[in-house]
Coordinates of C-alpha atoms in Angstrom, one line a residue:
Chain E
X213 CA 0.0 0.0 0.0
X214 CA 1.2 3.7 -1.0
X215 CA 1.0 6.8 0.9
X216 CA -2.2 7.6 -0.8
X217 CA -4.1 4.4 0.5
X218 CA -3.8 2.9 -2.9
X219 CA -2.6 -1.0 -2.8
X220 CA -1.1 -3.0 -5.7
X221 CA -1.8 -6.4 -6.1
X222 CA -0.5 -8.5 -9.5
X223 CA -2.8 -6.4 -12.0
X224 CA -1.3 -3.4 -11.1
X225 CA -2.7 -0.2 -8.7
X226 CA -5.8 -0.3 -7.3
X227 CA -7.9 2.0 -5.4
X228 CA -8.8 0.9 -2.1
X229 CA -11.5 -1.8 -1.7
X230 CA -15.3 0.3 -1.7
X231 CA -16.4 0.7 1.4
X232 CA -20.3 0.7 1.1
X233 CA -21.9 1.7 3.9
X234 CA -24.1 -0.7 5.9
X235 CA -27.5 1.4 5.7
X236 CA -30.4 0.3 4.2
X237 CA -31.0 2.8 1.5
X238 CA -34.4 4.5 0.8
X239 CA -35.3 3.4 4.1
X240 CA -38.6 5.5 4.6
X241 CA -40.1 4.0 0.9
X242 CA -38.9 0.5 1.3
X243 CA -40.6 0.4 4.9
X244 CA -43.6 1.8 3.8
X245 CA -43.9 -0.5 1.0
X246 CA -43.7 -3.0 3.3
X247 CA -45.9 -1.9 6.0
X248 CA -48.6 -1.4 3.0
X249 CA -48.0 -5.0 1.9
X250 CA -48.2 -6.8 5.0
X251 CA -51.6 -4.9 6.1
X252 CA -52.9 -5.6 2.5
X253 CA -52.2 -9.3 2.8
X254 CA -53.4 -9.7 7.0
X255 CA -56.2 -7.2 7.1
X256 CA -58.9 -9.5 5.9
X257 CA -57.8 -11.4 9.0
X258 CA -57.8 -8.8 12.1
X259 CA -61.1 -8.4 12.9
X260 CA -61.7 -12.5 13.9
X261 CA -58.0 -12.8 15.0
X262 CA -58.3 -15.0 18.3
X263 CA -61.7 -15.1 18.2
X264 CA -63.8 -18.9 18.2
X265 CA -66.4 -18.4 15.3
X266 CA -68.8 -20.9 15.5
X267 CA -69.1 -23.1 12.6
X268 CA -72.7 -23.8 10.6
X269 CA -75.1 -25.3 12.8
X270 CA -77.9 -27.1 10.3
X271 CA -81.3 -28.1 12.4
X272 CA -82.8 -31.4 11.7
X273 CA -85.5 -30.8 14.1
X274 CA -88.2 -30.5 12.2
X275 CA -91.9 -31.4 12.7
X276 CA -91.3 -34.1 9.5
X277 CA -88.4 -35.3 10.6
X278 CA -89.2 -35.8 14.5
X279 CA -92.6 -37.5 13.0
X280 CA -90.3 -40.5 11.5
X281 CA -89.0 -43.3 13.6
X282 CA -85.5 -43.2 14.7
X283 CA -84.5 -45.5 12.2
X284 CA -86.1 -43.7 9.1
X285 CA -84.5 -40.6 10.0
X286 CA -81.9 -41.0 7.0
X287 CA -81.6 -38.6 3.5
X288 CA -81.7 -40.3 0.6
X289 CA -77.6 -40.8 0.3
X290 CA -75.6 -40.9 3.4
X291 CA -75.1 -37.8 5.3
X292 CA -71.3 -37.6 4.0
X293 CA -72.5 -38.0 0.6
X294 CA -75.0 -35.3 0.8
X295 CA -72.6 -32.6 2.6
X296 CA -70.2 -32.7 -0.4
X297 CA -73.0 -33.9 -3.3
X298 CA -76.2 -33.0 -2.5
X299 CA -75.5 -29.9 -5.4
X300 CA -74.8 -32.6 -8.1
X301 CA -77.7 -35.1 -7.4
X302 CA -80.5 -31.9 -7.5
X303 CA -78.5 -30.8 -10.3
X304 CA -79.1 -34.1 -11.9
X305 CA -82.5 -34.6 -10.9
X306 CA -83.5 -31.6 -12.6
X307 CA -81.4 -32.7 -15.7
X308 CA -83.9 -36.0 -15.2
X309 CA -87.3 -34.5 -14.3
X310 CA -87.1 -31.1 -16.8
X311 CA -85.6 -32.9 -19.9
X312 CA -87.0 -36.8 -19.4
X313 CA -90.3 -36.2 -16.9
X314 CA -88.3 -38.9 -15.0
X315 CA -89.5 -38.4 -10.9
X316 CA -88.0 -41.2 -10.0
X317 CA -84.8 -41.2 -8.2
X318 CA -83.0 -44.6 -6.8
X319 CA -80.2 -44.2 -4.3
X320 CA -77.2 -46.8 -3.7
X321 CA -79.4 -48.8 -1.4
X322 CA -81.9 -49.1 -4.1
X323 CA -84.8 -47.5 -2.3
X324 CA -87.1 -45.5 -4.5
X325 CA -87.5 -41.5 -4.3
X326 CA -89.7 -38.7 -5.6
X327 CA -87.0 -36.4 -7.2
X328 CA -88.4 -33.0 -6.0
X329 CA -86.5 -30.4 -4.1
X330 CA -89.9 -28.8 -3.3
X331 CA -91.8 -31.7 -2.3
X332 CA -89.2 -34.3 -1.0
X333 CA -86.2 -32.4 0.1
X334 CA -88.1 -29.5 1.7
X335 CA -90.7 -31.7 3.0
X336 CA -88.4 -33.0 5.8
X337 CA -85.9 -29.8 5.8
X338 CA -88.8 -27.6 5.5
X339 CA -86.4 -25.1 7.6
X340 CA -84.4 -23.1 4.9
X341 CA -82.9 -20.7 7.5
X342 CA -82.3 -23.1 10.0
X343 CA -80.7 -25.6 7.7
X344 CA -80.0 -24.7 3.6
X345 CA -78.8 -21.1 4.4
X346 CA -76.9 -22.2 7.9
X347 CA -74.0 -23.6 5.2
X348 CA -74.5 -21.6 2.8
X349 CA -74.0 -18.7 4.3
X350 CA -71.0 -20.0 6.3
X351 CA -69.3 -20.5 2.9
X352 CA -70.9 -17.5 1.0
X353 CA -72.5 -19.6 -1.4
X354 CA -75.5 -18.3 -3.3
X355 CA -77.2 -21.2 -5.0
X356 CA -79.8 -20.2 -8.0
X357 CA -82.4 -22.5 -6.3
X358 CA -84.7 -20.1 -4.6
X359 CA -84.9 -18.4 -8.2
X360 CA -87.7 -20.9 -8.9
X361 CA -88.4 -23.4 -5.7
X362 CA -90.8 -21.9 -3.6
X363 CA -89.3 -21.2 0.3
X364 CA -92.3 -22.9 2.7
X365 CA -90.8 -20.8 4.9
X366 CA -91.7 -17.2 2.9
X367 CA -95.3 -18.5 1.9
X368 CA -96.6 -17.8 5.3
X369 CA -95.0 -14.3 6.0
X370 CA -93.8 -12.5 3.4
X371 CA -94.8 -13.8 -0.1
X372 CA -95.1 -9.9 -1.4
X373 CA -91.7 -9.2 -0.5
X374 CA -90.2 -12.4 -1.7
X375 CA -91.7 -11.6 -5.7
X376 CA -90.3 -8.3 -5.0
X377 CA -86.9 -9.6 -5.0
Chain A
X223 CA -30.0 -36.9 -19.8
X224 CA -29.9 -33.8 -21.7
X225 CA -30.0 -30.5 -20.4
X226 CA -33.5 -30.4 -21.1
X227 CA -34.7 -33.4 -20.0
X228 CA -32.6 -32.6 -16.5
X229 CA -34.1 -29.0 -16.2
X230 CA -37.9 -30.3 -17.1
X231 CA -38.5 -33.5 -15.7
X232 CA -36.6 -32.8 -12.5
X233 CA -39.2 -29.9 -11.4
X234 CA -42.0 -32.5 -13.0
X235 CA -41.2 -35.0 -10.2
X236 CA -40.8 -32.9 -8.0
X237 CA -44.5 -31.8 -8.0
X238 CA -45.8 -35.1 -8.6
X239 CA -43.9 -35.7 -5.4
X240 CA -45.4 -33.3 -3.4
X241 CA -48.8 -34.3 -4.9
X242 CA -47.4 -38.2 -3.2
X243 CA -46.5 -36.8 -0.2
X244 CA -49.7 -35.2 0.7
X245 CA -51.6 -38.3 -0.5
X246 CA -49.3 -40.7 1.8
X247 CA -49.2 -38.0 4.7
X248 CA -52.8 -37.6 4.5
X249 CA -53.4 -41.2 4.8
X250 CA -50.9 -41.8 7.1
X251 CA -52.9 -39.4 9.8
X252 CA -51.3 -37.1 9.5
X253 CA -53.9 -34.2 9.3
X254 CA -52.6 -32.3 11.9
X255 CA -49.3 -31.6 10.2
X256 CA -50.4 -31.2 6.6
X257 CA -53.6 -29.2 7.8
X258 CA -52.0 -26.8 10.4
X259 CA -48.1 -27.2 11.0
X260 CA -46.9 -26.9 7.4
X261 CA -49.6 -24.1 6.7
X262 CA -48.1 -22.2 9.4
X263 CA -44.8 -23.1 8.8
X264 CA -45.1 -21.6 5.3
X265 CA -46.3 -18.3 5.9
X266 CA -43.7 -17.6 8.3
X267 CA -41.0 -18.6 5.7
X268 CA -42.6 -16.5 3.4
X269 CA -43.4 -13.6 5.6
X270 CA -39.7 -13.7 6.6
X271 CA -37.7 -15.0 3.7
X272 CA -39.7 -11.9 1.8
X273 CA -38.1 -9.3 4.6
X274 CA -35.3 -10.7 4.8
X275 CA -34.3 -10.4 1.1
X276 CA -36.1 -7.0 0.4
X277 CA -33.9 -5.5 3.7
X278 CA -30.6 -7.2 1.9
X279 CA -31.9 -5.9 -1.6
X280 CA -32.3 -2.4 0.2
X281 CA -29.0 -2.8 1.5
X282 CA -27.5 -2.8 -1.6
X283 CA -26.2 0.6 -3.3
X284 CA -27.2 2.2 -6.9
X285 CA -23.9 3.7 -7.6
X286 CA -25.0 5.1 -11.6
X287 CA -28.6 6.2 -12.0
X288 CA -29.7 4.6 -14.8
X289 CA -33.2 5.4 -15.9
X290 CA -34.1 3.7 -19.0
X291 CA -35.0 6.5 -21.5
X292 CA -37.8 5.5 -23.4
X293 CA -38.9 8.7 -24.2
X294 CA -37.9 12.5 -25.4
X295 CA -37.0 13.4 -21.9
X296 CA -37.1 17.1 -20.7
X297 CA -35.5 19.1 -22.9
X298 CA -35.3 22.4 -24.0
X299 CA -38.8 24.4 -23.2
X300 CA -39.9 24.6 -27.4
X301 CA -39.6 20.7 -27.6
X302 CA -43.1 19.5 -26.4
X303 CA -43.4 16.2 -24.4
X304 CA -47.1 14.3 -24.7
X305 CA -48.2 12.5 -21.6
X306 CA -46.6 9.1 -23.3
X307 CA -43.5 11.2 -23.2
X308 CA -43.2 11.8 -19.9
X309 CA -44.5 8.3 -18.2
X310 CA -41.6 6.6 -20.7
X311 CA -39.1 9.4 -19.5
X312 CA -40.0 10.1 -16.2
X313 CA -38.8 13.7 -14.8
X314 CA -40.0 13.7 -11.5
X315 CA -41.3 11.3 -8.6
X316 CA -44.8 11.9 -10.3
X317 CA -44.0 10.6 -13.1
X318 CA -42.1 8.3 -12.0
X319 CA -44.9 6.9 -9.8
X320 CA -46.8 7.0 -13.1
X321 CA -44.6 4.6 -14.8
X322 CA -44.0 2.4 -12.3
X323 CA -48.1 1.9 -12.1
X324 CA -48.0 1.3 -15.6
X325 CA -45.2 -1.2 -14.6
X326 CA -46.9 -2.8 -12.3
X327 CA -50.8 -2.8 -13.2
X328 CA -50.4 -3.4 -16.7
X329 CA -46.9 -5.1 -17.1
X330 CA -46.1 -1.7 -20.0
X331 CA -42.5 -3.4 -20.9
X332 CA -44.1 -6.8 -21.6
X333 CA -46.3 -4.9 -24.0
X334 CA -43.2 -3.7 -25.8
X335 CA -42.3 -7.3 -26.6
X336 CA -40.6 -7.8 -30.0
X337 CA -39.9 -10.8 -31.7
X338 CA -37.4 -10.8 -34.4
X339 CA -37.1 -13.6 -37.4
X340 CA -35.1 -14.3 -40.0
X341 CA -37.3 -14.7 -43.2
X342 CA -36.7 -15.3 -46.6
X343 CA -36.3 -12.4 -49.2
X344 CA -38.2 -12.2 -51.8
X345 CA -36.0 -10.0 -54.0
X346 CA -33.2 -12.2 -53.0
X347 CA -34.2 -15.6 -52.6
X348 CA -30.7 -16.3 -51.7
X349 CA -30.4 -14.3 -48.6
X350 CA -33.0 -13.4 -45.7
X351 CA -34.1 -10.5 -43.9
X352 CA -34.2 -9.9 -40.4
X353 CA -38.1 -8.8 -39.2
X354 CA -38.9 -7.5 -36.0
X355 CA -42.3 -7.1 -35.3
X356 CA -44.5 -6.6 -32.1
X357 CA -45.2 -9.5 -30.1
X358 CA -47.8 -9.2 -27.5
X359 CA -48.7 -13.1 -27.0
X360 CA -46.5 -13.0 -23.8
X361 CA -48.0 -10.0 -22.0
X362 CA -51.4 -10.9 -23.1
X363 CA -50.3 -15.0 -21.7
X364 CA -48.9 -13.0 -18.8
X365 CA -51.6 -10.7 -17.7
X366 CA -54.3 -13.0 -18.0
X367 CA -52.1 -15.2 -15.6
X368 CA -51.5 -12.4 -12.7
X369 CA -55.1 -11.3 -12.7
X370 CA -57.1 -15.0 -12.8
X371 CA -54.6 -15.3 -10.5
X372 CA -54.6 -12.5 -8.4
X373 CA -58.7 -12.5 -8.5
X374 CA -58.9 -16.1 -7.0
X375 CA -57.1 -15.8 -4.1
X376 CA -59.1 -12.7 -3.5
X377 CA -61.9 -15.1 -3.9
X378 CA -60.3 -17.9 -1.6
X379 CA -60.8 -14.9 1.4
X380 CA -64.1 -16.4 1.5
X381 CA -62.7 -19.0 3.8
X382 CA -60.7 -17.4 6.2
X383 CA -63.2 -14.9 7.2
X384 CA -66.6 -14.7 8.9
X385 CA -68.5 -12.9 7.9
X386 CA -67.2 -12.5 4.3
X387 CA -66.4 -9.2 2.6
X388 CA -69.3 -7.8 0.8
X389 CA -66.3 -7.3 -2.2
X390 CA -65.0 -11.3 -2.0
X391 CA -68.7 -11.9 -2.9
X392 CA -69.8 -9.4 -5.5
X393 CA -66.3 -10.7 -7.1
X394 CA -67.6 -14.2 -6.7
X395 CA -70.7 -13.3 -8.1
X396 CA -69.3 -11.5 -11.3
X397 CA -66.5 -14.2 -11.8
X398 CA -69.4 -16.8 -11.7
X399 CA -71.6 -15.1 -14.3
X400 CA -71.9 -17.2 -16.7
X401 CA -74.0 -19.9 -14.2
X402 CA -72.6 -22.7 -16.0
X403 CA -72.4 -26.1 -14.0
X404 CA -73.2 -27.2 -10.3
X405 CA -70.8 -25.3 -8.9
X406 CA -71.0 -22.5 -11.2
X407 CA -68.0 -22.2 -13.2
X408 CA -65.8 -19.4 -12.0
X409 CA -64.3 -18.1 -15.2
X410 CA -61.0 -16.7 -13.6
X411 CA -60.4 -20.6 -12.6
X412 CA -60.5 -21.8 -16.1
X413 CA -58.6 -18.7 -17.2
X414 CA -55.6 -19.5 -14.5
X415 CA -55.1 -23.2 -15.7
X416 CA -55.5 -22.1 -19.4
X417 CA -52.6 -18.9 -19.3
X418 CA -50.3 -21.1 -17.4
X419 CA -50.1 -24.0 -19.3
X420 CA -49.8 -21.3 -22.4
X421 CA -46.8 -19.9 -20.6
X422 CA -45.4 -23.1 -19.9
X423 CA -46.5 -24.2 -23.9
X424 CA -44.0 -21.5 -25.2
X425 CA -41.0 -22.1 -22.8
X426 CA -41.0 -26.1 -24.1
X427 CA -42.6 -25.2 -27.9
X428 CA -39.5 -22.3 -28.9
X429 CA -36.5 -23.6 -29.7
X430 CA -34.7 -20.6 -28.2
X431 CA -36.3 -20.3 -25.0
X432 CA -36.6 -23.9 -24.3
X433 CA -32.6 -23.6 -24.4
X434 CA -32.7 -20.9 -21.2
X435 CA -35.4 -22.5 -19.3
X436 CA -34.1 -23.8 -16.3
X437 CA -35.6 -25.8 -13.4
X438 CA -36.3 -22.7 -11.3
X439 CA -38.5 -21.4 -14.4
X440 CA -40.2 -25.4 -14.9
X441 CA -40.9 -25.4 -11.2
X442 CA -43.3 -22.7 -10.5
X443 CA -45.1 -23.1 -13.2
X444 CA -45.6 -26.8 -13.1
X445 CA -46.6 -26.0 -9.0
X446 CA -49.0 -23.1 -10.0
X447 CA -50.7 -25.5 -12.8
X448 CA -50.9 -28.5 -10.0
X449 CA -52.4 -25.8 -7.8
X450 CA -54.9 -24.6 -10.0
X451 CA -56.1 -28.2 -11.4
X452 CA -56.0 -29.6 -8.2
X453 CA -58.2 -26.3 -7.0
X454 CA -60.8 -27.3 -9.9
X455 CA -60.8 -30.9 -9.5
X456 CA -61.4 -30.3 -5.9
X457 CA -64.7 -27.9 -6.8
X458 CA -66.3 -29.3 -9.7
X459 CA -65.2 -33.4 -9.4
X460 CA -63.8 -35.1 -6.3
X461 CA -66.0 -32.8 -3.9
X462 CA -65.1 -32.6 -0.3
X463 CA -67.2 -31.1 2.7
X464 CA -66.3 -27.3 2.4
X465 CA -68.0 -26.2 5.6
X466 CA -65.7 -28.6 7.2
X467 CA -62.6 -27.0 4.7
X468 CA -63.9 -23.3 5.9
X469 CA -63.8 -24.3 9.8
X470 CA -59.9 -25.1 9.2
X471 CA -59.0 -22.2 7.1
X472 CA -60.9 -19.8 9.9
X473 CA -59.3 -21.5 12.8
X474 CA -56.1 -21.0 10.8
X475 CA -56.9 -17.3 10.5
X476 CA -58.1 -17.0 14.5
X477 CA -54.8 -18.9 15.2
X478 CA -57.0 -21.4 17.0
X479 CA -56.5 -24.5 14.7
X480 CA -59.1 -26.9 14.5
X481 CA -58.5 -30.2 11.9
X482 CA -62.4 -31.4 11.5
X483 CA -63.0 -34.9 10.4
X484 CA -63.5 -36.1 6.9
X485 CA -62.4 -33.6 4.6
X486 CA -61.3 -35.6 1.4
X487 CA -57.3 -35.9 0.7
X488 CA -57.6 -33.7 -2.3
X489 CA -58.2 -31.3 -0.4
X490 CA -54.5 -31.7 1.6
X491 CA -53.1 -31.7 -1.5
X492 CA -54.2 -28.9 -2.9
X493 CA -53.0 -26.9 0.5
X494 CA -50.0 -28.6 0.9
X495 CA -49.1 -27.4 -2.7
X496 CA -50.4 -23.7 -2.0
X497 CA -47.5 -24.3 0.9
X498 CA -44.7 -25.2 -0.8
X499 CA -45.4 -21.8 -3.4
X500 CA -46.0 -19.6 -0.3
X501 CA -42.7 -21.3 1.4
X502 CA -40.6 -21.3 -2.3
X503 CA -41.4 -17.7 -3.1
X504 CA -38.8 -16.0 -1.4
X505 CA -36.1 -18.4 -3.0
X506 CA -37.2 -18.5 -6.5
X507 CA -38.3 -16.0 -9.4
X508 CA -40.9 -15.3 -8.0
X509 CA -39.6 -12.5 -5.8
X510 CA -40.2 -10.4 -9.1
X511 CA -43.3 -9.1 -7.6
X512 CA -40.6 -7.2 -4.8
X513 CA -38.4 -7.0 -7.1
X514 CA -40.1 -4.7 -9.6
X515 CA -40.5 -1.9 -6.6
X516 CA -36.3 -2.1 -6.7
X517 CA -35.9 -2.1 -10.1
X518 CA -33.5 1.4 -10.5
X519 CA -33.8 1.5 -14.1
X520 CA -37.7 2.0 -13.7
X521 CA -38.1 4.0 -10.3
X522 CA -35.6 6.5 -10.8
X523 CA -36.3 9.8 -12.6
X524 CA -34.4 10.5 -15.7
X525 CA -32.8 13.8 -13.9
X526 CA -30.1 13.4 -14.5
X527 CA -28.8 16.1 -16.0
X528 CA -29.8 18.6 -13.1
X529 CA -29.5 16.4 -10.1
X530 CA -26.4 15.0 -8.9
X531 CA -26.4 11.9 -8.1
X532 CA -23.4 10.4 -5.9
X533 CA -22.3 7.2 -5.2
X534 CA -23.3 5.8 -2.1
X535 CA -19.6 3.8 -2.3
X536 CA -17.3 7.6 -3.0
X537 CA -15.4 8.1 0.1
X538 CA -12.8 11.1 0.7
X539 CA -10.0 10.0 -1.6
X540 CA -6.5 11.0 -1.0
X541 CA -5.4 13.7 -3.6
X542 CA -1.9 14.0 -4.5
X543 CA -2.3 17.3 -6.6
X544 CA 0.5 19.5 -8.3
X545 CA 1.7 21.4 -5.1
X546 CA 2.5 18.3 -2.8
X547 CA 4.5 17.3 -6.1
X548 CA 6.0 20.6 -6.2
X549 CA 6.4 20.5 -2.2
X550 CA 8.0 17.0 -2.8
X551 CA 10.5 17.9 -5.3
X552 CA 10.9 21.6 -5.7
X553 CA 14.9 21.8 -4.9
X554 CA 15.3 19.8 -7.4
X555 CA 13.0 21.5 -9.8
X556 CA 15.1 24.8 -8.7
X557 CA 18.5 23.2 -9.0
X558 CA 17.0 21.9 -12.9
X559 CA 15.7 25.5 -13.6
X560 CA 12.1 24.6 -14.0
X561 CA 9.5 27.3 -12.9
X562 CA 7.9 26.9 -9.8
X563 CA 4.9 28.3 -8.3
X564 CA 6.6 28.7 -4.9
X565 CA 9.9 29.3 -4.1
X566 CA 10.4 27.9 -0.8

């Protein structure tokens, strides 16, 4: 090294090694950017944070269903089937009933069923807010049923505000 | 094995790996981990591996300014600048913030895209021509991908929260328009599988680009498509109880974990993939979405011909100017005759 803090190695002179300086730079943008980016991503998730949020809580209690004996008291697939299903198999009963006037609906176990969301589904789960709508709205699902099916549940209070909508 | 065969089948396996490992986990018990250890464990990888590299990135000094010019920059008063002008050629942090939205909302430099081609000539049939022409496949390939998949995780909010954004479910609604299918169809979904397996169509298709594609660019892509099919297989085909799906993506949220019973594997596969991209992303390519923010030849006005800009690396330098030479020698410069500037 020469008096001037220049060192020589075999390539010749060189001026001393850069000394960068350990900062970060831009600090004020790059923490804001940051900041920005981690409330974007978590703030969906404050408002619950720690909280227990009760999960759906579908009723089978109705009048229908506590009519049947104790062993009756089945759907027409099994209840694992439905929860994950039950949109496929009305799906394809209207497919049957709208395009081949076919009512007839015959689960794994072979029993016989009137394929009708009105007039077998909603016979025993006659209670749409209790039961439909408990998942549904859990999940934020809005299924084009109640375009056309007829809630029970409307008829008797509020059939003017339900052709409203 | 070639080098292509190395750099695509080795990402290949890999996912189908992870696709195995979920499966055997999953049906080896082990719920617990695959539904709320490794979930955590990601986002704290990729909460942290992101800081971590944007502090070292901001760490690291611009010694030039290097704007890229793309545009007649600011210039004498009598030559106008349209607005074009000055987003291309930013003068100021406003228009700099300008380009760099262009940047980032609508991807402007992918819309530049050129191809170029050697094609035959037709005055010369013995010689070719080289044709460049605008190529906007890519950006169109590549902004279909970052929205469809930008507006389904938006839409995936509709499991950790409760009760869900109004937005998550007007966008639900609009992305589901069409009211095809039990599920309805969500159009971004579809969208997702199809720009990804485009981009990943003309990285193996191209001659030229399949020759710089590397596993790193093979992996995400291959993850992201295994994410998205095994998303859409998961809600139109091998259903599984979604209540059941929402109660562990809340209790993730609350941070009180809950693992119900009887949610279908595909399910743990699906997350378990989402897992691996969250804990890969600060490792991989895919840190271009920081990256663009650092980007100096895009966020840096093109003053530079009225600002200084210094190095961050210039310290004081040790001058050896003409006096200390003088100082040095000057009895000897007397005793030779040559002039000086002092005599003693």
């Amino acid at each position: 090294m020469d008096h001037n803090g220049n060192y020589k190695n075999e390539f010749g002179w060189f001026a001393d090694k850069p000394k960068v300086p350990k900062k970060l730079f831009n600090f004020k943008a790059v923490f804001i950017g940051v900041v920005i980016f981690v409330v974007l991503v978590t703030s969906p998730l404050w408002k619950n944070l720690g909280q227990i949020i009760p999960g759906p809580d579908p009723q089978l209690n109705t009048a229908a269903i506590m009519k049947l004996p104790e062993k009756d008291r089945t759907c027409v697939e099994s209840k694992e089937y439905m929860r994950a299903n039950h949109m496929l198999l009305l799906g394809e009963w209207r497919d049957e009933v709208v395009r081949d006037a076919n009512r007839d609906y015959v689960n794994s176990k072979g029993k016989k069923y009137l394929a009708s969301l009105s007039n077998n589904c909603m016979e025993c789960h006659s209670n749409k807010s209790q039961f439909c709508d408990q998942c549904h709205n859990y999940v934020a699902v809005v299924p084009n049923c109640w375009g056309c099916h007829w809630e029970k549940e409307k008829e008797k209070k509020q059939v003017a505000q339900s052709e409203a909508k | 094995m070639d080098f292509f065969k190395r750099h695509f089948l080795v990402p290949l396996i890999a996912v189908l790996g992870l696709v195995a490992l979920a499966y055997i986990g999953v049906k080896a018990d082990l719920t617990f981990v695959f539904g709320v250890v490794i979930p955590y464990l990601a986002v704290l990888i990729f909460f942290e591996g992101l800081i971590f590299r944007i502090i070292s990135w901001a760490r690291s000094p611009v010694p030039f300014k290097i704007p890229s010019t793309c545009a007649q920059g600011k210039s004498l008063p009598w030559i106008k600048r349209s607005l074009a002008d000055k987003l291309d050629n930013p003068e100021n942090r406003l228009q700099v913030f300008g380009r760099m939205a262009l940047e980032i909302l609508t991807f402007r430099s992918l819309f530049r895209n050129t191809r170029s081609e050697l094609q035959p000539n037709q005055e010369k049939p013995e010689d070719s021509r080289l044709i460049h022409w605008s190529y906007k496949w890519l950006w169109l390939g590549a902004i279909a991908f970052h929205y469809a998949f930008l507006i389904v995780i938006l839409r995936h909010i509709r499991f950790f929260t409760q009760p869900v954004p109004h937005f998550v479910t007007a966008l639900a609604e609009a992305d589901g328009f069409v009211q095809f299918y039990i599920p309805t169809v969500y159009l971004t979904g579809v969208l997702l599988v199809v720009a990804v397996t485009y981009l990943l169509a003309r990285r193996l298709y191209t001659p030229t680009l399949r020759y710089i594609s590397l596993a790193a660019d093979y992996f995400p892509l291959l993850l992201i498509m295994a994410i998205g099919l095994s998303g859409i297989l998961m809600r139109y085909f091998y259903k599984v109880d979604i209540a059941a799906v929402k109660q562990l993506a809340v209790g993730l949220a609350t941070l009180r974990p809950v693992v119900p019973d009887g949610i279908g594997v595909i399910f743990y596969i699906h997350l378990f993939l989402v897992c691996v991209l969250f804990a890969y992303f600060p490792f991989s390519k895919l840190m271009h979405a920081p990256g663009v923010f650092f980007s100096p030849s895009r966020n840096t006005a093109g003053d530079n011909r009225w600002k200084l800009h210094v190095n961050p690396w210039n310290y004081p330098v040790k001058f050896h100017d003409y006096m200390h030479q003088e100082d040095d020698y000057r009895e000897a410069m007397i005793e030779a005759g040559l002039p000086v500037e002092k005599e003693k």
